[in-house]
Coordinates of C-alpha atoms and ligand atoms in Angstrom, one line a residue:
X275 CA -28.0 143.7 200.6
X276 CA -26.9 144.7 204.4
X277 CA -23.5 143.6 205.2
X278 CA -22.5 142.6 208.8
X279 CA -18.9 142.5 210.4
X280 CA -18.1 139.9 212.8
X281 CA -14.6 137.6 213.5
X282 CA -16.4 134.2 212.9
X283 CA -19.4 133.6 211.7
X284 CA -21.4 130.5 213.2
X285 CA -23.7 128.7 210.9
X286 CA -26.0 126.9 213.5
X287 CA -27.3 127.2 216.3
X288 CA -27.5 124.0 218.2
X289 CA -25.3 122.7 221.1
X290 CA -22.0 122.9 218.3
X291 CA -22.8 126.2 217.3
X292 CA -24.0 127.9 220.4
X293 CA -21.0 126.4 223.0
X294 CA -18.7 128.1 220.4
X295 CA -20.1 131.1 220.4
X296 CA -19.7 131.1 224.3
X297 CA -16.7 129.7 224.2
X298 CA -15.4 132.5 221.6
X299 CA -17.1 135.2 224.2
X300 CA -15.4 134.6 227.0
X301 CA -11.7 135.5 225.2
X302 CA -13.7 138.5 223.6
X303 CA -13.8 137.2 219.9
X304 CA -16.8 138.3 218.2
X305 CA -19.4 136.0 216.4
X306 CA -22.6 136.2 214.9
X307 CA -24.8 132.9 214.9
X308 CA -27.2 132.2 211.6
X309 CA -30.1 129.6 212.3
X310 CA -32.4 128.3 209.8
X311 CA -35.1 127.1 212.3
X312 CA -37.1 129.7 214.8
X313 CA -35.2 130.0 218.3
X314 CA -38.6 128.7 219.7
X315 CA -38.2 125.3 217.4
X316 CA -34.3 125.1 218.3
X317 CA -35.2 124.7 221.9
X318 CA -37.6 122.4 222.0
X319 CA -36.2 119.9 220.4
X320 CA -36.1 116.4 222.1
X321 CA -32.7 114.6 221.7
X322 CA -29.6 113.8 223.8
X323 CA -29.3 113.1 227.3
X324 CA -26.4 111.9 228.4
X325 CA -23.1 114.7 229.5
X326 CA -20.2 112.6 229.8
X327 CA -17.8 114.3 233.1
X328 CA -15.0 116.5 231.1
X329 CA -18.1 118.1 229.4
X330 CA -19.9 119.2 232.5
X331 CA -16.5 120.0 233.3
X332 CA -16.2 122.5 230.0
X333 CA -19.7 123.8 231.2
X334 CA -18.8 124.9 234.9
X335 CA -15.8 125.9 233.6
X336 CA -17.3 128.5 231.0
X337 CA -20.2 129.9 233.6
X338 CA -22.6 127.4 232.4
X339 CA -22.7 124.6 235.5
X340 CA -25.3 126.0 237.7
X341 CA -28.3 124.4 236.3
X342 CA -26.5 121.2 235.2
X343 CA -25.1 120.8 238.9
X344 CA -28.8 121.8 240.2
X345 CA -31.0 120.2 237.8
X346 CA -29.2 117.6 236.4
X347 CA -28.3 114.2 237.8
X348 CA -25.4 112.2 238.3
X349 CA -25.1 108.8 237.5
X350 CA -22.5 105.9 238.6
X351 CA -23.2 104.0 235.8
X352 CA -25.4 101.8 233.8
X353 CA -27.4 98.8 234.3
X354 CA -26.3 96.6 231.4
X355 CA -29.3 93.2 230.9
X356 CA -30.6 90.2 229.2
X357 CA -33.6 88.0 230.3
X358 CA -33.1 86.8 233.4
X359 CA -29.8 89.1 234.0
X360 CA -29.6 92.6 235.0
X361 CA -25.9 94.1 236.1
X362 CA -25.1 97.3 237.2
X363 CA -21.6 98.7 235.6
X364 CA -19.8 101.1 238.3
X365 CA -18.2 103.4 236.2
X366 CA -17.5 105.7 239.2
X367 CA -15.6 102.6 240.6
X368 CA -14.2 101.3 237.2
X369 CA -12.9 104.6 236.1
X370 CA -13.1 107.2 238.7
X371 CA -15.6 109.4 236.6
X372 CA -19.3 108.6 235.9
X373 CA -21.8 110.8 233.3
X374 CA -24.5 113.2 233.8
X375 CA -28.2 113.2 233.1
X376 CA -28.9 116.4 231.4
X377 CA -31.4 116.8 228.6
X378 CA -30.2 118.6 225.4
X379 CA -33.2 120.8 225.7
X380 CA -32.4 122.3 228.7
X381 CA -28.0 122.9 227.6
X382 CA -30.2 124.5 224.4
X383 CA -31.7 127.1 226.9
X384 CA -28.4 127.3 229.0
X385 CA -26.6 128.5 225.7
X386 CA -29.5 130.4 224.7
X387 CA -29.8 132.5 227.9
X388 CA -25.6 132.9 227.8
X389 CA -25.6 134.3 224.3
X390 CA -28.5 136.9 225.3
X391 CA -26.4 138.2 228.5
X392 CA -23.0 138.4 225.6
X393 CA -25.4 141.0 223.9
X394 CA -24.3 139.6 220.1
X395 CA -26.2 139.0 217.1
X396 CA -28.0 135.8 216.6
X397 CA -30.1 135.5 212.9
X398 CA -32.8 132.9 213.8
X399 CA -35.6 131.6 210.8
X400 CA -33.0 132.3 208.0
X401 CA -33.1 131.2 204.8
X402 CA -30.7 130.4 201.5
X403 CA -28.0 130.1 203.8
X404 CA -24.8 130.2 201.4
X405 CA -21.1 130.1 201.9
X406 CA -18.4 131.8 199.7
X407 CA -14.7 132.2 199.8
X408 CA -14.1 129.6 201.9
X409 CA -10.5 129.1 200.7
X410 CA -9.6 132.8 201.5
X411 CA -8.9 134.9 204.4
X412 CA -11.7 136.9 204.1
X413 CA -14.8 134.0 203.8
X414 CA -18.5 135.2 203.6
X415 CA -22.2 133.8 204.5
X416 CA -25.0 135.0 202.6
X417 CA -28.8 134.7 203.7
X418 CA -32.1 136.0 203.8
X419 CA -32.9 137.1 207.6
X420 CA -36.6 136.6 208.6
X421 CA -37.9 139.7 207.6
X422 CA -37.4 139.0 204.1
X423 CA -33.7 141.1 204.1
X424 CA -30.6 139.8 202.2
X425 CA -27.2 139.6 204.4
X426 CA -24.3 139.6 204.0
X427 CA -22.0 138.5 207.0
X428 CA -18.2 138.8 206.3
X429 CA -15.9 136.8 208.4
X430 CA -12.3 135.7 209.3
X431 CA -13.4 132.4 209.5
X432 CA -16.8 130.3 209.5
X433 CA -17.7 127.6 211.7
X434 CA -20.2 125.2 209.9
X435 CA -21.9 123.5 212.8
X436 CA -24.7 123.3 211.3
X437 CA -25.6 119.6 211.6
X438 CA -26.3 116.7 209.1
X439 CA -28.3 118.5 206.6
X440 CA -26.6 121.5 206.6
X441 CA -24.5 123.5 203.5
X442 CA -20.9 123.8 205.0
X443 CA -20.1 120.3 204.3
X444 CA -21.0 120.8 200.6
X445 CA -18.5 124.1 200.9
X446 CA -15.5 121.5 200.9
X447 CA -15.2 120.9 196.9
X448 CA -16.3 117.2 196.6
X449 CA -12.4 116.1 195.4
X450 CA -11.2 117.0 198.5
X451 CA -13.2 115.2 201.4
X452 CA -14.1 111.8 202.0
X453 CA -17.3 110.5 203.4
X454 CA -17.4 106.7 205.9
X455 CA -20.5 105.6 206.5
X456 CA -22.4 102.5 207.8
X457 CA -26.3 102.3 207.5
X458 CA -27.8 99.7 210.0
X459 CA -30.9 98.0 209.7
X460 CA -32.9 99.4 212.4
X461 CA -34.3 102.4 213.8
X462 CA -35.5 103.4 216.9
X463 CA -39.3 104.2 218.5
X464 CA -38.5 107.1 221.5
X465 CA -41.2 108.0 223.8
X466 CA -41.5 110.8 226.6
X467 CA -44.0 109.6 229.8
X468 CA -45.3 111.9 232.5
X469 CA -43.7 108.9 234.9
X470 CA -41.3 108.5 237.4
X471 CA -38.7 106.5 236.4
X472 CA -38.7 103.1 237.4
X473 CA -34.7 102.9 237.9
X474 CA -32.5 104.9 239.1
X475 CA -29.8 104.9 236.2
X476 CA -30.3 103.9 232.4
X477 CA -30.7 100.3 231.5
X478 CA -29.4 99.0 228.2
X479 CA -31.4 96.1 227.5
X480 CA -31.2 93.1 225.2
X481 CA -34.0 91.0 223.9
X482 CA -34.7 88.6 221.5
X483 CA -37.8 91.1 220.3
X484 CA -35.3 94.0 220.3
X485 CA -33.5 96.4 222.1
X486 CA -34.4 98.8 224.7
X487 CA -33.5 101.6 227.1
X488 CA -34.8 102.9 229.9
X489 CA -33.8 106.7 230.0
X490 CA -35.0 109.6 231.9
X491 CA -35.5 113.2 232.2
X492 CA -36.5 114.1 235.7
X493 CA -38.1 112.5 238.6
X494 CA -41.2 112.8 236.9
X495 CA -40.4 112.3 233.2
X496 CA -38.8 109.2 231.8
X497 CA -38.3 108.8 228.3
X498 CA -37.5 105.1 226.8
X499 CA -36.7 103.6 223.3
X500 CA -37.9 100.5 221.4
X501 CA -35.1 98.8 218.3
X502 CA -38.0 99.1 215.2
X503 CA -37.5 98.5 212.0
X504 CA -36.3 101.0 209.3
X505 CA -39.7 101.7 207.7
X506 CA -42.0 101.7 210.8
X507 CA -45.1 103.2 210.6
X508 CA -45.8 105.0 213.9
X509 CA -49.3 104.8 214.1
X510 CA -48.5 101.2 214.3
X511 CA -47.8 101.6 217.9
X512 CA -50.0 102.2 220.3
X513 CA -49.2 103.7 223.5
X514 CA -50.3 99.5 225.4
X515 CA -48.4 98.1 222.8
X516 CA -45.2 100.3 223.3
X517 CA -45.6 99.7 227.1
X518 CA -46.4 96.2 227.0
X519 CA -42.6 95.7 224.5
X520 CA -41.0 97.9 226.7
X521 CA -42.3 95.8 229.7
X522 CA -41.2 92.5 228.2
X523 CA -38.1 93.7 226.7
X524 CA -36.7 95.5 229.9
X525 CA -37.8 92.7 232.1
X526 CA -40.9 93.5 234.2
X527 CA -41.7 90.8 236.5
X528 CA -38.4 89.0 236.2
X529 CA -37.4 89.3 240.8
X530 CA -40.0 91.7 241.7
X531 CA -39.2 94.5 239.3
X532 CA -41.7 96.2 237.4
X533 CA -42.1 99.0 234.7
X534 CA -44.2 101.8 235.9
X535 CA -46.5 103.5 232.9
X536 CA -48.1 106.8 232.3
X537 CA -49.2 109.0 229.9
X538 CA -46.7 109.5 226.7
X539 CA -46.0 112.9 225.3
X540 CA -43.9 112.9 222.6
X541 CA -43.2 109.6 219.8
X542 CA -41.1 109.6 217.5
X543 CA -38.7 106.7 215.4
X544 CA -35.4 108.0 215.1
X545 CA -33.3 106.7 212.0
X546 CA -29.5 105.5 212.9
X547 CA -26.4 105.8 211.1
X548 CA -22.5 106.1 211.8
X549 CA -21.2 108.9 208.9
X550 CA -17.9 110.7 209.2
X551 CA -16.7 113.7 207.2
X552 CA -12.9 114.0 206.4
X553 CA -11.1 116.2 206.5
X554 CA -12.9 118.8 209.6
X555 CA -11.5 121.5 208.0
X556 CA -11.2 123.2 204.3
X557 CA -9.5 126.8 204.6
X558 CA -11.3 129.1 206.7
X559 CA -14.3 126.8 207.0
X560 CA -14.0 124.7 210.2
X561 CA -16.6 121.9 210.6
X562 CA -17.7 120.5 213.8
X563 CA -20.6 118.8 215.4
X564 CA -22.9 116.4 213.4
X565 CA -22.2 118.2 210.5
X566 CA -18.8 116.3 210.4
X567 CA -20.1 113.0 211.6
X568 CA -23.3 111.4 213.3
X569 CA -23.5 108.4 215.6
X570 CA -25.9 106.3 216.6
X571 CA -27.2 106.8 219.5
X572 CA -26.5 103.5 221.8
X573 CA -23.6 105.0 222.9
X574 CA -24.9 108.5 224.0
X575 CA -22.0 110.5 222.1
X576 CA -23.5 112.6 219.6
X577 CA -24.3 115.6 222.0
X578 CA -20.2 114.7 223.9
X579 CA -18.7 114.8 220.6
X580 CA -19.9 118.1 219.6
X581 CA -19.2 119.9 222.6
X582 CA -15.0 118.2 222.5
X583 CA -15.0 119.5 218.7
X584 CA -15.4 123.4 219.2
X585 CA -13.6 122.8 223.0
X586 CA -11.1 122.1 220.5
X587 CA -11.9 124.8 217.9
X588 CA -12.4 127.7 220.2
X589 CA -8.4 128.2 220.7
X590 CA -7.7 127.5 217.6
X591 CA -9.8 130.3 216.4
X592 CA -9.1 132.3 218.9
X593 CA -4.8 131.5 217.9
X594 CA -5.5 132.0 214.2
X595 CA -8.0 135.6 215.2
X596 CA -6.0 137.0 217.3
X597 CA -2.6 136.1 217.4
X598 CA -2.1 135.4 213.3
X599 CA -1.3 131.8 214.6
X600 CA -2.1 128.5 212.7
X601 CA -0.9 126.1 214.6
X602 CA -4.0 124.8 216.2
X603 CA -6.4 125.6 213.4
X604 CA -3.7 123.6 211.2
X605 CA -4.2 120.7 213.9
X606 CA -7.9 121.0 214.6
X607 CA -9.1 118.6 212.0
X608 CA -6.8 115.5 213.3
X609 CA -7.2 116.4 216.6
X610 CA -10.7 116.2 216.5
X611 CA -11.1 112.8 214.0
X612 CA -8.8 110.9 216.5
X613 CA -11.7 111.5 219.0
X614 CA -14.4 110.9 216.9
X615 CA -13.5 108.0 215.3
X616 CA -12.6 106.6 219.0
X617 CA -16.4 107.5 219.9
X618 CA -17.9 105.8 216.0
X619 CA -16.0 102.7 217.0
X620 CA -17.9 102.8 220.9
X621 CA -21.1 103.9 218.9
X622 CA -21.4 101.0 217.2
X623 CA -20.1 98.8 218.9
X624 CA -22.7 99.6 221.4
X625 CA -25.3 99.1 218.6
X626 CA -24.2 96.4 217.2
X627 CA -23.8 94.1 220.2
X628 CA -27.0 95.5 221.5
X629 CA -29.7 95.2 218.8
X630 CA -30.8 91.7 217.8
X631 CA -31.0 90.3 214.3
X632 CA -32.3 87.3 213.1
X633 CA -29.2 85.2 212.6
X634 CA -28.8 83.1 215.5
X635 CA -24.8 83.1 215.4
X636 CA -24.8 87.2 215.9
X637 CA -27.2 86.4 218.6
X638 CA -25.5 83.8 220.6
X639 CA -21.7 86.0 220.1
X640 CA -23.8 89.2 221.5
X641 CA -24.6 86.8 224.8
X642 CA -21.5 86.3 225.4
X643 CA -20.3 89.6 224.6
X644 CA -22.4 90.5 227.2
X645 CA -21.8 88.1 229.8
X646 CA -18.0 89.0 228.7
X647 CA -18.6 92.6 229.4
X648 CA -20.0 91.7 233.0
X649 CA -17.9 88.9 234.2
X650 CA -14.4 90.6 233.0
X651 CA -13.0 93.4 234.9
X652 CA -11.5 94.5 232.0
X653 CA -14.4 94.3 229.5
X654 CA -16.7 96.2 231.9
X655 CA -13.4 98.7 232.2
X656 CA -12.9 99.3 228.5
X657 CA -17.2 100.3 228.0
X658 CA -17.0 102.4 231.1
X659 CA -13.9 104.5 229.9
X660 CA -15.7 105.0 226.5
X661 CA -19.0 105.8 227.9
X662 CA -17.8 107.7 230.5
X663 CA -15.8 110.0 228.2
X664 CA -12.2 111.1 227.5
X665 CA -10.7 114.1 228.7
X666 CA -10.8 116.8 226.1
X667 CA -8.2 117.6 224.0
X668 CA -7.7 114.0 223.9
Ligands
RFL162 P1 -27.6 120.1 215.6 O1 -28.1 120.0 217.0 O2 -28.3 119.3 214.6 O3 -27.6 121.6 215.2 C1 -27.4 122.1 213.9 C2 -28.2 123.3 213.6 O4 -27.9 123.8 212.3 C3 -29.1 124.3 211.8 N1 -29.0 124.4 210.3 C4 -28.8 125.6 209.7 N2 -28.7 126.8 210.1 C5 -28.5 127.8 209.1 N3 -28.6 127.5 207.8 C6 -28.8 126.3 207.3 N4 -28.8 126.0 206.0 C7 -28.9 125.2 208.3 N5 -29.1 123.9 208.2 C8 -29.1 123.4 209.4 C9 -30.1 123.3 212.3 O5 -31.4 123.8 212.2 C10 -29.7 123.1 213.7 O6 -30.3 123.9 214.6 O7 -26.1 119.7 215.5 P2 -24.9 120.0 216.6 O8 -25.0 121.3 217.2 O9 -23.7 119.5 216.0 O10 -25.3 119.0 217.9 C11 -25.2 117.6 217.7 C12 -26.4 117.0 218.5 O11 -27.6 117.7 218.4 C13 -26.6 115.5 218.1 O12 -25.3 114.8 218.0 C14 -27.4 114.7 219.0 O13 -28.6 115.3 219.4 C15 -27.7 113.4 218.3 N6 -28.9 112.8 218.8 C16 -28.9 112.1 219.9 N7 -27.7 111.9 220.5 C17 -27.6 111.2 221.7 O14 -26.5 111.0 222.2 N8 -28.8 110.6 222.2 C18 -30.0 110.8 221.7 O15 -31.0 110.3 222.2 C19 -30.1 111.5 220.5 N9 -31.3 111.7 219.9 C20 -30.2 113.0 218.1 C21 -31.3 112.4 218.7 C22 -30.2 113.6 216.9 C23 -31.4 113.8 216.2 N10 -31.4 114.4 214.9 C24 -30.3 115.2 214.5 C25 -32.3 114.2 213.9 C26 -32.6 112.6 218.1 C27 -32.6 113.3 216.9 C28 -34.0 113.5 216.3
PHB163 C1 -31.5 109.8 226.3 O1 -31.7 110.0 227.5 O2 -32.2 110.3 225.4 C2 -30.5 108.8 225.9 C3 -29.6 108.3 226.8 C4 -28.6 107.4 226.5 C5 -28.5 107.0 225.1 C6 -29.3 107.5 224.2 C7 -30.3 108.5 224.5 O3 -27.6 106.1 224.8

């Protein structure tokens, strides 16, 4: 078995996994990065696309702004609607900071690009990923590399950002964490168009028939969600009959507004869930990312919360490395839940008011809710502070 030296070693290499890395870099700590899937798979993935402000703040902080301030977009706000009513929330003018349209797949590349110029190891295709020693000062990953090799990468600590399915969460011995979860009854149908979009910012819509958003990628890609049922079957759906429900459901023809179509590229129903891991932390195992918690996506936070967990583990590491320091790795786990639990309760609140059901009372209270959130300065305040982000660190 080949052994291999590094200061922490990352399991994962998504957004969690990769901004550490960087993050780690730039105050000279040494990492190496295991991934199961190929490098080609990790990047190009279709997921998140929402930054909220102190992130793109963290990126141009850390090097990584130019493409986000060049390619990226910035938006005010959010149309917020129901038949017959469309609203645009300011957030810009609500809270003094708005978000920024950046798909995941492109931050992917971004991180990618930085870890090649950093010149350190990355182990993508791996398999039999394994942690050991978690509890001590001197933890270990084992794994077979994608040559077929056995490896052994020693560590002062591990970072498990390794996402929902990953081992690290397992690492923590059962009697000491606690799982939360909340399953909802619904799932979502997300499609990528060659199209422009037909709005300038998103548009969170409610509709008897179901939710729906009106997302985008580019000026020439838009990419839009359906609320389906948990067990859909997505040869069910057609390309007309997706347009024609996301047509009705966002509103087309209601005052001259109309929902431009074009060829789709990508389908797929994404399963929701709110899930949070305590404690973020077991020894020299730190957790972060969806590996400690997943949101639905309504609220736009899975990708946000990710990137505040290692903003918040990076020092910590970097205290406990180099300076013999605890104090923030002793921290990091509350630190980070106090954020997380603030962006769960957005999450679903977000889902919940937004996705019908068939009982007419939820129904009638997510109208009002809605008008609520529109009418009342400080309704529409309190969604555009959540949506629009904390600062790190808080
Ligand atoms: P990731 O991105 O899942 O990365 C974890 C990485 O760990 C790897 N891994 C392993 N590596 C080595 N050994 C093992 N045994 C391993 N097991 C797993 C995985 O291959 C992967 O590369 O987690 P991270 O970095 O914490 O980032 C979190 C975000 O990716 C996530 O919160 C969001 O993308 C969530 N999410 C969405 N969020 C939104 O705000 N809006 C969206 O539209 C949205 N769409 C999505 C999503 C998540 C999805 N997943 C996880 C199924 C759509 C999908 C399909
Ligand atoms: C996306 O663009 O993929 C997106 C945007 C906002 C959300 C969820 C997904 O709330």
């Amino acid at each position: 078995m080949g052994t291999v030296q590094t200061e922490v070693a990352i399991i994962g290499a998504g957004p969690a996994g990769l901004l550490l890395a960087h993050l780690l870099a730039q105050d000279g700590v040494d990492s190496v990065v295991v991934e199961r899937r190929s490098r080609a798979y990790v990047e190009s993935r279709v997921r998140a696309g929402i930054l909220e402000s102190s992130v793109v703040e963290l990126l141009d902080n850390n090097g990584l702004g130019a493409r986000v301030a060049e390619e990226g977009q910035a938006h005010r706000g959010i149309y917020l609607q129901w038949p017959g009513q469309r609203h645009h929330l300011d957030f810009v003018e609500l809270v003094g900071r708005g978000v920024h349209l950046y798909g995941q797949s492109e931050l992917q590349l971004d991180l990618g690009r930085a870890r090649d110029a950093g010149g350190q190891v990355s182990f993508y295709g791996v398999s039999g990923t394994t942690l050991h020693d978690v509890d001590t000062d001197r933890p270990s990953v084992t794994f077979t590399d994608a040559d077929g090799a056995l490896v052994r990468l020693e560590a002062r600590a591990v970072a498990g950002c390794d996402g929902k399915h990953g081992p690290s969460r397992q690492a923590i011995p059962e009697a000491s964490r606690s799982v939360f979860e909340r399953l909802y009854p619904f799932a979502w149908l997300g499609i990528l168009a060659t199209v422009p979009p037909s709005t300038d910012e998103l548009i969170y819509a409610w509709h008897p028939d179901g939710f729906a958003l009106h997302s985008m990628r580019s000026d020439s890609v838009s990419r839009l969600y359906l609320q389906v049922p948990v067990a859909t079957d997505i040869a069910a759906w057609s390309d007309e009959r997706i347009w024609d429900a996301l047509s009705t459901r966002l509103g087309a023809g209601q005052t001259g507004w109309e929902l431009k179509r074009g060829p789709i590229f990508d389908k797929a129903v994404l399963p929701f869930q709110s899930f949070v891991m305590t404690p973020m932390r077991h020894g020299r195992l730190f957790i972060a990312g969806d590996a400690a918690h997943t949101v639905p996506p309504t609220g736009a936070k899975g990708l946000n919360l990710a990137a505040a967990d290692v903003a918040l583990l990076a020092p910590a590491l970097i205290s406990l490395i180099r300076e013999g320091d605890a104090r923030l790795a002793d921290a990091y786990s509350e630190t980070a839940l106090r954020r997380v639990w603030r962006s769960t309760y957005f999450s679903w609140w977000m889902t919940t008011t937004l996705h019908t059901t068939d009982d007419p009372f939820t129904s009638e209270l997510q109208r009002t809710v809605l008008e609520m959130t529109v009418a009342s300065r400080a309704h529409s305040t309190a969604l555009a502070e959540s949506y629009a982000g904390l600062p790190i660190g808080v």
